[in-house]
Amino acid sequence: MRPGVPGDGALAPDGAPAAAARAEGGESEDGGVGGPLCQDPLGEEVRGIAEDLLARARIDDTLPFNNFSDPRPELAREQVAACRGFDHGDGTPELPCGRLPWPAGLPEPGYTPKTNALHGRWITVRGGQVGLIGEAITMGMVGAAEARKTVADADRETGCMHLRITQAGDVCTVDASVGEFACATRAWKSGHYFHEALVSGGHLLGVWVLPEEHRKIGVFWETESGRCFRIERRVFPEGPYTFLRQATEI
């Protein structure tokens, strides 16, 4: 996987995610890791659909911000310095660096999707997070705090992440779990900035926007470096299943 390119086209061996699911007590009655909606999520049928979606993702020209080619905003050095020592956990004071730029082209807060297409449980067959972050660090495209956070959120063996999204209109709750580890549940409202303390001790200020019912776009600021990175998550109905694709620009 490369920065700005969704998917690396490689799927993990069947045994790795299956073993992780069984270790978490996720084994079904027939000994697999599926359920009533998908008996064999690691089988040839699902694998074939995923490979096709990855191939189509490489030529997709409908990603946000003109396929991530629009200039990426960045905080000035003075703004980064002003935020040092600021209590981000207290959401009442205004940021000392001033108002964060609103993502151009996205609807203002208040838009509520009519359906909850993103609602569901999602598992990345292979996230490629570790390799992606390693390349980004080498190229100087991502700050150390966010790099450490992303690597910490990925499974040490497979690079996978497991997400459970509960969506109700413009409010989403996301529970991310990795192998035997579990991250705290995070709730957010479309168009409203939130604060996340990073495992490295840094701070992340982010906003998710739901411009359409089948996708959400995230813009995140790392206060230690002033850098901004953008994400799109989009759902694709394919046959009896629905797939979630994430494209990340760093």
PDB file of C-alpha atoms in Angstrom:
ATOM      1  CA  MET A   1       0.000   0.000   0.000  1.00  0.00           C
ATOM      2  CA  ARG A   2       1.264   3.459  -0.869  1.00  0.00           C
ATOM      3  CA  PRO A   3       0.154   6.837   0.503  1.00  0.00           C
ATOM      4  CA  GLY A   4      -3.038   7.896  -1.243  1.00  0.00           C
ATOM      5  CA  VAL A   5      -3.521   4.480  -2.882  1.00  0.00           C
ATOM      6  CA  PRO A   6      -6.364   2.346  -1.463  1.00  0.00           C
ATOM      7  CA  GLY A   7      -5.382  -1.276  -0.917  1.00  0.00           C
ATOM      8  CA  ASP A   8      -2.196  -3.178  -1.643  1.00  0.00           C
ATOM      9  CA  GLY A   9      -3.889  -6.122  -3.324  1.00  0.00           C
ATOM     10  CA  ALA A  10      -2.517  -8.736  -0.940  1.00  0.00           C
ATOM     11  CA  LEU A  11      -4.662 -10.921   1.274  1.00  0.00           C
ATOM     12  CA  ALA A  12      -3.358 -12.542   4.426  1.00  0.00           C
ATOM     13  CA  PRO A  13      -3.137 -16.332   4.655  1.00  0.00           C
ATOM     14  CA  ASP A  14      -6.354 -17.986   5.789  1.00  0.00           C
ATOM     15  CA  GLY A  15      -4.819 -19.172   9.030  1.00  0.00           C
ATOM     16  CA  ALA A  16      -3.775 -15.810  10.465  1.00  0.00           C
ATOM     17  CA  PRO A  17      -7.128 -13.990  10.825  1.00  0.00           C
ATOM     18  CA  ALA A  18      -8.947 -17.251  11.501  1.00  0.00           C
ATOM     19  CA  ALA A  19      -6.617 -18.090  14.387  1.00  0.00           C
ATOM     20  CA  ALA A  20      -7.061 -14.591  15.811  1.00  0.00           C
ATOM     21  CA  ALA A  21     -10.844 -14.888  15.623  1.00  0.00           C
ATOM     22  CA  ARG A  22     -10.814 -18.262  17.368  1.00  0.00           C
ATOM     23  CA  ALA A  23      -8.502 -16.918  20.076  1.00  0.00           C
ATOM     24  CA  GLU A  24     -11.085 -14.219  20.781  1.00  0.00           C
ATOM     25  CA  GLY A  25     -13.888 -16.745  21.121  1.00  0.00           C
ATOM     26  CA  GLY A  26     -15.247 -15.935  17.674  1.00  0.00           C
ATOM     27  CA  GLU A  27     -15.372 -19.496  16.383  1.00  0.00           C
ATOM     28  CA  SER A  28     -18.802 -20.476  15.049  1.00  0.00           C
ATOM     29  CA  GLU A  29     -20.630 -23.744  15.724  1.00  0.00           C
ATOM     30  CA  ASP A  30     -19.259 -25.397  12.584  1.00  0.00           C
ATOM     31  CA  GLY A  31     -15.670 -24.580  13.557  1.00  0.00           C
ATOM     32  CA  GLY A  32     -15.322 -21.597  11.216  1.00  0.00           C
ATOM     33  CA  VAL A  33     -15.270 -17.863  11.856  1.00  0.00           C
ATOM     34  CA  GLY A  34     -18.418 -16.950   9.911  1.00  0.00           C
ATOM     35  CA  GLY A  35     -21.973 -16.265  10.960  1.00  0.00           C
ATOM     36  CA  PRO A  36     -25.536 -16.423   9.659  1.00  0.00           C
ATOM     37  CA  LEU A  37     -24.941 -13.605   7.145  1.00  0.00           C
ATOM     38  CA  CYS A  38     -21.631 -14.949   5.828  1.00  0.00           C
ATOM     39  CA  GLN A  39     -20.707 -18.540   6.562  1.00  0.00           C
ATOM     40  CA  ASP A  40     -17.135 -18.333   5.249  1.00  0.00           C
ATOM     41  CA  PRO A  41     -15.720 -14.767   5.277  1.00  0.00           C
ATOM     42  CA  LEU A  42     -12.268 -16.109   4.382  1.00  0.00           C
ATOM     43  CA  GLY A  43     -13.448 -18.365   1.560  1.00  0.00           C
ATOM     44  CA  GLU A  44     -12.919 -18.162  -2.179  1.00  0.00           C
ATOM     45  CA  GLU A  45     -16.181 -16.301  -2.877  1.00  0.00           C
ATOM     46  CA  VAL A  46     -15.432 -13.401  -0.542  1.00  0.00           C
ATOM     47  CA  ARG A  47     -11.750 -13.434  -1.486  1.00  0.00           C
ATOM     48  CA  GLY A  48     -12.626 -13.107  -5.170  1.00  0.00           C
ATOM     49  CA  ILE A  49     -14.939 -10.155  -4.552  1.00  0.00           C
ATOM     50  CA  ALA A  50     -12.291  -8.451  -2.404  1.00  0.00           C
ATOM     51  CA  GLU A  51      -9.635  -8.885  -5.094  1.00  0.00           C
ATOM     52  CA  ASP A  52     -11.994  -7.380  -7.685  1.00  0.00           C
ATOM     53  CA  LEU A  53     -12.738  -4.394  -5.444  1.00  0.00           C
ATOM     54  CA  LEU A  54      -9.015  -3.823  -4.888  1.00  0.00           C
ATOM     55  CA  ALA A  55      -8.388  -3.869  -8.641  1.00  0.00           C
ATOM     56  CA  ARG A  56     -11.160  -1.330  -9.195  1.00  0.00           C
ATOM     57  CA  ALA A  57      -9.819   0.818  -6.351  1.00  0.00           C
ATOM     58  CA  ARG A  58      -6.507   1.318  -8.160  1.00  0.00           C
ATOM     59  CA  ILE A  59      -8.238   3.107 -11.038  1.00  0.00           C
ATOM     60  CA  ASP A  60     -10.871   4.909  -8.962  1.00  0.00           C
ATOM     61  CA  ASP A  61     -10.903   8.636  -9.740  1.00  0.00           C
ATOM     62  CA  THR A  62     -13.755   9.562  -7.389  1.00  0.00           C
ATOM     63  CA  LEU A  63     -11.764   9.887  -4.163  1.00  0.00           C
ATOM     64  CA  PRO A  64     -12.331  13.099  -2.183  1.00  0.00           C
ATOM     65  CA  PHE A  65     -10.314  16.282  -2.584  1.00  0.00           C
ATOM     66  CA  ASN A  66      -9.853  15.572  -6.303  1.00  0.00           C
ATOM     67  CA  ASN A  67      -8.331  12.168  -5.616  1.00  0.00           C
ATOM     68  CA  PHE A  68      -6.288  13.653  -2.765  1.00  0.00           C
ATOM     69  CA  SER A  69      -4.545  15.970  -5.226  1.00  0.00           C
ATOM     70  CA  ASP A  70      -5.862  19.192  -3.648  1.00  0.00           C
ATOM     71  CA  PRO A  71      -3.277  20.964  -1.479  1.00  0.00           C
ATOM     72  CA  ARG A  72      -3.235  19.581   2.027  1.00  0.00           C
ATOM     73  CA  PRO A  73      -3.531  22.216   4.763  1.00  0.00           C
ATOM     74  CA  GLU A  74      -0.902  22.398   7.481  1.00  0.00           C
ATOM     75  CA  LEU A  75      -0.631  24.363  10.698  1.00  0.00           C
ATOM     76  CA  ALA A  76       2.031  27.065  10.826  1.00  0.00           C
ATOM     77  CA  ARG A  77       4.943  26.726  13.246  1.00  0.00           C
ATOM     78  CA  GLU A  78       3.459  29.482  15.384  1.00  0.00           C
ATOM     79  CA  GLN A  79       0.172  27.573  15.648  1.00  0.00           C
ATOM     80  CA  VAL A  80       1.962  24.361  16.643  1.00  0.00           C
ATOM     81  CA  ALA A  81       3.953  26.229  19.291  1.00  0.00           C
ATOM     82  CA  ALA A  82       0.780  27.842  20.652  1.00  0.00           C
ATOM     83  CA  CYS A  83      -0.819  24.425  21.218  1.00  0.00           C
ATOM     84  CA  ARG A  84       2.057  23.042  23.297  1.00  0.00           C
ATOM     85  CA  GLY A  85       0.928  22.464  26.863  1.00  0.00           C
ATOM     86  CA  PHE A  86      -2.718  23.118  26.016  1.00  0.00           C
ATOM     87  CA  ASP A  87      -5.260  20.967  27.870  1.00  0.00           C
ATOM     88  CA  HIS A  88      -6.943  19.250  24.919  1.00  0.00           C
ATOM     89  CA  GLY A  89      -9.038  17.149  27.275  1.00  0.00           C
ATOM     90  CA  ASP A  90     -11.074  20.212  28.244  1.00  0.00           C
ATOM     91  CA  GLY A  91     -13.311  20.912  25.273  1.00  0.00           C
ATOM     92  CA  THR A  92     -14.578  24.293  26.471  1.00  0.00           C
ATOM     93  CA  PRO A  93     -11.676  26.739  25.796  1.00  0.00           C
ATOM     94  CA  GLU A  94     -10.903  27.842  22.254  1.00  0.00           C
ATOM     95  CA  LEU A  95      -7.748  26.493  20.664  1.00  0.00           C
ATOM     96  CA  PRO A  96      -4.804  28.854  21.202  1.00  0.00           C
ATOM     97  CA  CYS A  97      -3.801  28.305  17.558  1.00  0.00           C
ATOM     98  CA  GLY A  98      -7.139  29.628  16.314  1.00  0.00           C
ATOM     99  CA  ARG A  99      -9.925  27.936  14.381  1.00  0.00           C
ATOM    100  CA  LEU A 100      -8.915  24.876  12.347  1.00  0.00           C
ATOM    101  CA  PRO A 101      -9.604  25.124   8.599  1.00  0.00           C
ATOM    102  CA  TRP A 102     -12.828  23.427   7.508  1.00  0.00           C
ATOM    103  CA  PRO A 103     -12.343  20.674   4.874  1.00  0.00           C
ATOM    104  CA  ALA A 104     -13.109  22.312   1.539  1.00  0.00           C
ATOM    105  CA  GLY A 105     -15.984  20.835  -0.433  1.00  0.00           C
ATOM    106  CA  LEU A 106     -17.625  19.014   2.476  1.00  0.00           C
ATOM    107  CA  PRO A 107     -21.058  19.885   3.881  1.00  0.00           C
ATOM    108  CA  GLU A 108     -21.279  21.922   7.055  1.00  0.00           C
ATOM    109  CA  PRO A 109     -22.485  20.261  10.282  1.00  0.00           C
ATOM    110  CA  GLY A 110     -26.177  19.452  10.244  1.00  0.00           C
ATOM    111  CA  TYR A 111     -26.483  17.066   7.295  1.00  0.00           C
ATOM    112  CA  THR A 112     -28.004  13.762   8.401  1.00  0.00           C
ATOM    113  CA  PRO A 113     -27.976  10.690   6.123  1.00  0.00           C
ATOM    114  CA  LYS A 114     -31.363   9.084   5.526  1.00  0.00           C
ATOM    115  CA  THR A 115     -30.017   5.540   5.827  1.00  0.00           C
ATOM    116  CA  ASN A 116     -27.194   3.983   7.828  1.00  0.00           C
ATOM    117  CA  ALA A 117     -25.282   2.175   5.116  1.00  0.00           C
ATOM    118  CA  LEU A 118     -22.058   2.216   7.157  1.00  0.00           C
ATOM    119  CA  HIS A 119     -23.682   0.387  10.073  1.00  0.00           C
ATOM    120  CA  GLY A 120     -22.146  -3.054  10.540  1.00  0.00           C
ATOM    121  CA  ARG A 121     -19.125  -5.093  11.565  1.00  0.00           C
ATOM    122  CA  TRP A 122     -15.952  -4.876   9.507  1.00  0.00           C
ATOM    123  CA  ILE A 123     -12.667  -6.785   9.448  1.00  0.00           C
ATOM    124  CA  THR A 124      -9.635  -5.911   7.350  1.00  0.00           C
ATOM    125  CA  VAL A 125      -8.254  -9.039   5.735  1.00  0.00           C
ATOM    126  CA  ARG A 126      -4.947  -7.265   5.547  1.00  0.00           C
ATOM    127  CA  GLY A 127      -4.355  -3.692   6.565  1.00  0.00           C
ATOM    128  CA  GLY A 128      -0.748  -3.161   5.463  1.00  0.00           C
ATOM    129  CA  GLN A 129      -0.496  -0.526   8.193  1.00  0.00           C
ATOM    130  CA  VAL A 130       3.050  -1.274   9.316  1.00  0.00           C
ATOM    131  CA  GLY A 131       4.539  -1.142   5.816  1.00  0.00           C
ATOM    132  CA  LEU A 132       2.573   1.990   4.955  1.00  0.00           C
ATOM    133  CA  ILE A 133       3.710   3.851   8.057  1.00  0.00           C
ATOM    134  CA  GLY A 134       7.317   2.747   7.554  1.00  0.00           C
ATOM    135  CA  GLU A 135       7.339   4.231   4.063  1.00  0.00           C
ATOM    136  CA  ALA A 136       5.609   7.398   5.267  1.00  0.00           C
ATOM    137  CA  ILE A 137       8.208   7.941   8.012  1.00  0.00           C
ATOM    138  CA  THR A 138      11.037   7.472   5.514  1.00  0.00           C
ATOM    139  CA  MET A 139       9.498  10.071   3.210  1.00  0.00           C
ATOM    140  CA  GLY A 140       8.868  12.478   6.087  1.00  0.00           C
ATOM    141  CA  MET A 141       5.145  12.559   5.366  1.00  0.00           C
ATOM    142  CA  VAL A 142       3.825  11.738   8.836  1.00  0.00           C
ATOM    143  CA  GLY A 143       4.698  12.818  12.348  1.00  0.00           C
ATOM    144  CA  ALA A 144       6.213  10.373  14.814  1.00  0.00           C
ATOM    145  CA  ALA A 145       3.247  10.540  17.206  1.00  0.00           C
ATOM    146  CA  GLU A 146       0.663   9.470  14.641  1.00  0.00           C
ATOM    147  CA  ALA A 147       3.033   6.865  13.213  1.00  0.00           C
ATOM    148  CA  ARG A 148       3.435   5.221  16.615  1.00  0.00           C
ATOM    149  CA  LYS A 149      -0.312   5.365  17.211  1.00  0.00           C
ATOM    150  CA  THR A 150      -1.159   3.717  13.888  1.00  0.00           C
ATOM    151  CA  VAL A 151       1.388   0.954  14.376  1.00  0.00           C
ATOM    152  CA  ALA A 152       0.091   0.360  17.908  1.00  0.00           C
ATOM    153  CA  ASP A 153      -3.465   0.036  16.567  1.00  0.00           C
ATOM    154  CA  ALA A 154      -2.460  -2.676  14.089  1.00  0.00           C
ATOM    155  CA  ASP A 155      -2.162  -6.363  14.856  1.00  0.00           C
ATOM    156  CA  ARG A 156       1.507  -7.252  15.320  1.00  0.00           C
ATOM    157  CA  GLU A 157       1.336 -10.328  13.064  1.00  0.00           C
ATOM    158  CA  THR A 158      -1.214  -9.527  10.365  1.00  0.00           C
ATOM    159  CA  GLY A 159      -1.411  -5.718  10.304  1.00  0.00           C
ATOM    160  CA  CYS A 160      -5.193  -6.087  10.594  1.00  0.00           C
ATOM    161  CA  MET A 161      -7.777  -3.964  12.341  1.00  0.00           C
ATOM    162  CA  HIS A 162     -11.302  -5.002  13.313  1.00  0.00           C
ATOM    163  CA  LEU A 163     -14.021  -2.338  13.404  1.00  0.00           C
ATOM    164  CA  ARG A 164     -17.604  -2.365  14.622  1.00  0.00           C
ATOM    165  CA  ILE A 165     -19.530   0.728  13.484  1.00  0.00           C
ATOM    166  CA  THR A 166     -22.872   1.627  15.017  1.00  0.00           C
ATOM    167  CA  GLN A 167     -24.402   4.470  13.015  1.00  0.00           C
ATOM    168  CA  ALA A 168     -27.567   6.378  13.900  1.00  0.00           C
ATOM    169  CA  GLY A 169     -28.112   9.297  11.548  1.00  0.00           C
ATOM    170  CA  ASP A 170     -25.174  11.687  11.912  1.00  0.00           C
ATOM    171  CA  VAL A 171     -23.817   9.989  15.065  1.00  0.00           C
ATOM    172  CA  CYS A 172     -21.395   7.061  14.885  1.00  0.00           C
ATOM    173  CA  THR A 173     -19.853   4.841  17.529  1.00  0.00           C
ATOM    174  CA  VAL A 174     -16.754   2.895  16.504  1.00  0.00           C
ATOM    175  CA  ASP A 175     -15.258   0.050  18.500  1.00  0.00           C
ATOM    176  CA  ALA A 176     -11.830  -0.970  17.191  1.00  0.00           C
ATOM    177  CA  SER A 177     -10.220  -4.180  18.407  1.00  0.00           C
ATOM    178  CA  VAL A 178      -6.941  -5.784  17.411  1.00  0.00           C
ATOM    179  CA  GLY A 179      -6.265  -9.434  18.204  1.00  0.00           C
ATOM    180  CA  GLU A 180      -6.497  -9.896  21.953  1.00  0.00           C
ATOM    181  CA  PHE A 181      -6.239  -6.130  22.505  1.00  0.00           C
ATOM    182  CA  ALA A 182      -9.218  -3.753  22.527  1.00  0.00           C
ATOM    183  CA  CYS A 183      -9.326   0.005  22.035  1.00  0.00           C
ATOM    184  CA  ALA A 184     -11.858   2.144  23.834  1.00  0.00           C
ATOM    185  CA  THR A 185     -15.130   2.805  22.049  1.00  0.00           C
ATOM    186  CA  ARG A 186     -15.149   6.163  20.268  1.00  0.00           C
ATOM    187  CA  ALA A 187     -18.256   8.163  19.459  1.00  0.00           C
ATOM    188  CA  TRP A 188     -18.438  11.173  17.151  1.00  0.00           C
ATOM    189  CA  LYS A 189     -20.980  13.381  15.406  1.00  0.00           C
ATOM    190  CA  SER A 190     -20.668  14.345  11.762  1.00  0.00           C
ATOM    191  CA  GLY A 191     -19.064  17.753  11.336  1.00  0.00           C
ATOM    192  CA  HIS A 192     -17.988  18.131  14.972  1.00  0.00           C
ATOM    193  CA  TYR A 193     -14.307  18.062  15.908  1.00  0.00           C
ATOM    194  CA  PHE A 194     -13.159  15.635  18.587  1.00  0.00           C
ATOM    195  CA  HIS A 195      -9.938  15.106  20.517  1.00  0.00           C
ATOM    196  CA  GLU A 196      -8.038  11.854  20.793  1.00  0.00           C
ATOM    197  CA  ALA A 197      -5.054  11.344  23.064  1.00  0.00           C
ATOM    198  CA  LEU A 198      -2.393   9.337  21.245  1.00  0.00           C
ATOM    199  CA  VAL A 199      -0.560   6.432  22.851  1.00  0.00           C
ATOM    200  CA  SER A 200       2.684   8.337  22.318  1.00  0.00           C
ATOM    201  CA  GLY A 201       1.523  11.241  24.462  1.00  0.00           C
ATOM    202  CA  GLY A 202       0.615  13.502  21.544  1.00  0.00           C
ATOM    203  CA  HIS A 203      -2.792  14.782  20.529  1.00  0.00           C
ATOM    204  CA  LEU A 204      -5.012  14.331  17.507  1.00  0.00           C
ATOM    205  CA  LEU A 205      -7.832  16.682  16.529  1.00  0.00           C
ATOM    206  CA  GLY A 206     -10.154  15.155  13.977  1.00  0.00           C
ATOM    207  CA  VAL A 207     -13.512  15.490  12.298  1.00  0.00           C
ATOM    208  CA  TRP A 208     -15.592  12.936  10.402  1.00  0.00           C
ATOM    209  CA  VAL A 209     -18.083  14.223   7.846  1.00  0.00           C
ATOM    210  CA  LEU A 210     -20.867  12.193   6.232  1.00  0.00           C
ATOM    211  CA  PRO A 211     -21.315  13.874   2.826  1.00  0.00           C
ATOM    212  CA  GLU A 212     -23.270  10.878   1.529  1.00  0.00           C
ATOM    213  CA  GLU A 213     -24.980   7.921   3.127  1.00  0.00           C
ATOM    214  CA  HIS A 214     -22.478   5.357   1.874  1.00  0.00           C
ATOM    215  CA  ARG A 215     -19.246   7.093   2.836  1.00  0.00           C
ATOM    216  CA  LYS A 216     -17.555   9.214   5.461  1.00  0.00           C
ATOM    217  CA  ILE A 217     -14.521  11.458   5.147  1.00  0.00           C
ATOM    218  CA  GLY A 218     -12.120  12.163   7.990  1.00  0.00           C
ATOM    219  CA  VAL A 219      -9.652  15.017   8.411  1.00  0.00           C
ATOM    220  CA  PHE A 220      -7.142  14.736  11.252  1.00  0.00           C
ATOM    221  CA  TRP A 221      -4.583  17.181  12.632  1.00  0.00           C
ATOM    222  CA  GLU A 222      -1.573  16.099  14.645  1.00  0.00           C
ATOM    223  CA  THR A 223      -0.776  18.924  17.047  1.00  0.00           C
ATOM    224  CA  GLU A 224       2.901  18.009  17.525  1.00  0.00           C
ATOM    225  CA  SER A 225       3.803  18.432  13.851  1.00  0.00           C
ATOM    226  CA  GLY A 226       0.897  20.485  12.489  1.00  0.00           C
ATOM    227  CA  ARG A 227       0.440  17.958   9.699  1.00  0.00           C
ATOM    228  CA  CYS A 228      -2.961  16.958   8.391  1.00  0.00           C
ATOM    229  CA  PHE A 229      -4.009  13.645   6.877  1.00  0.00           C
ATOM    230  CA  ARG A 230      -7.292  12.717   5.222  1.00  0.00           C
ATOM    231  CA  ILE A 231      -9.267   9.469   5.043  1.00  0.00           C
ATOM    232  CA  GLU A 232     -12.251   8.159   3.127  1.00  0.00           C
ATOM    233  CA  ARG A 233     -14.305   5.109   4.122  1.00  0.00           C
ATOM    234  CA  ARG A 234     -16.849   3.927   1.572  1.00  0.00           C
ATOM    235  CA  VAL A 235     -19.193   0.949   1.452  1.00  0.00           C
ATOM    236  CA  PHE A 236     -19.771  -1.194  -1.634  1.00  0.00           C
ATOM    237  CA  PRO A 237     -22.706  -3.627  -1.931  1.00  0.00           C
ATOM    238  CA  GLU A 238     -21.436  -6.690  -3.798  1.00  0.00           C
ATOM    239  CA  GLY A 239     -23.756  -9.671  -4.152  1.00  0.00           C
ATOM    240  CA  PRO A 240     -25.199 -10.566  -0.749  1.00  0.00           C
ATOM    241  CA  TYR A 241     -22.396  -8.725   1.088  1.00  0.00           C
ATOM    242  CA  THR A 242     -21.316  -5.167   1.827  1.00  0.00           C
ATOM    243  CA  PHE A 243     -17.621  -4.241   1.848  1.00  0.00           C
ATOM    244  CA  LEU A 244     -15.955  -1.272   3.533  1.00  0.00           C
ATOM    245  CA  ARG A 245     -12.971   0.294   1.740  1.00  0.00           C
ATOM    246  CA  GLN A 246     -10.626   2.771   3.355  1.00  0.00           C
ATOM    247  CA  ALA A 247      -8.333   5.099   1.414  1.00  0.00           C
ATOM    248  CA  THR A 248      -5.799   7.044   3.485  1.00  0.00           C
ATOM    249  CA  GLU A 249      -3.701  10.022   2.472  1.00  0.00           C
ATOM    250  CA  ILE A 250      -0.742  10.761   4.721  1.00  0.00           C
TER     251      ILE A 250
END
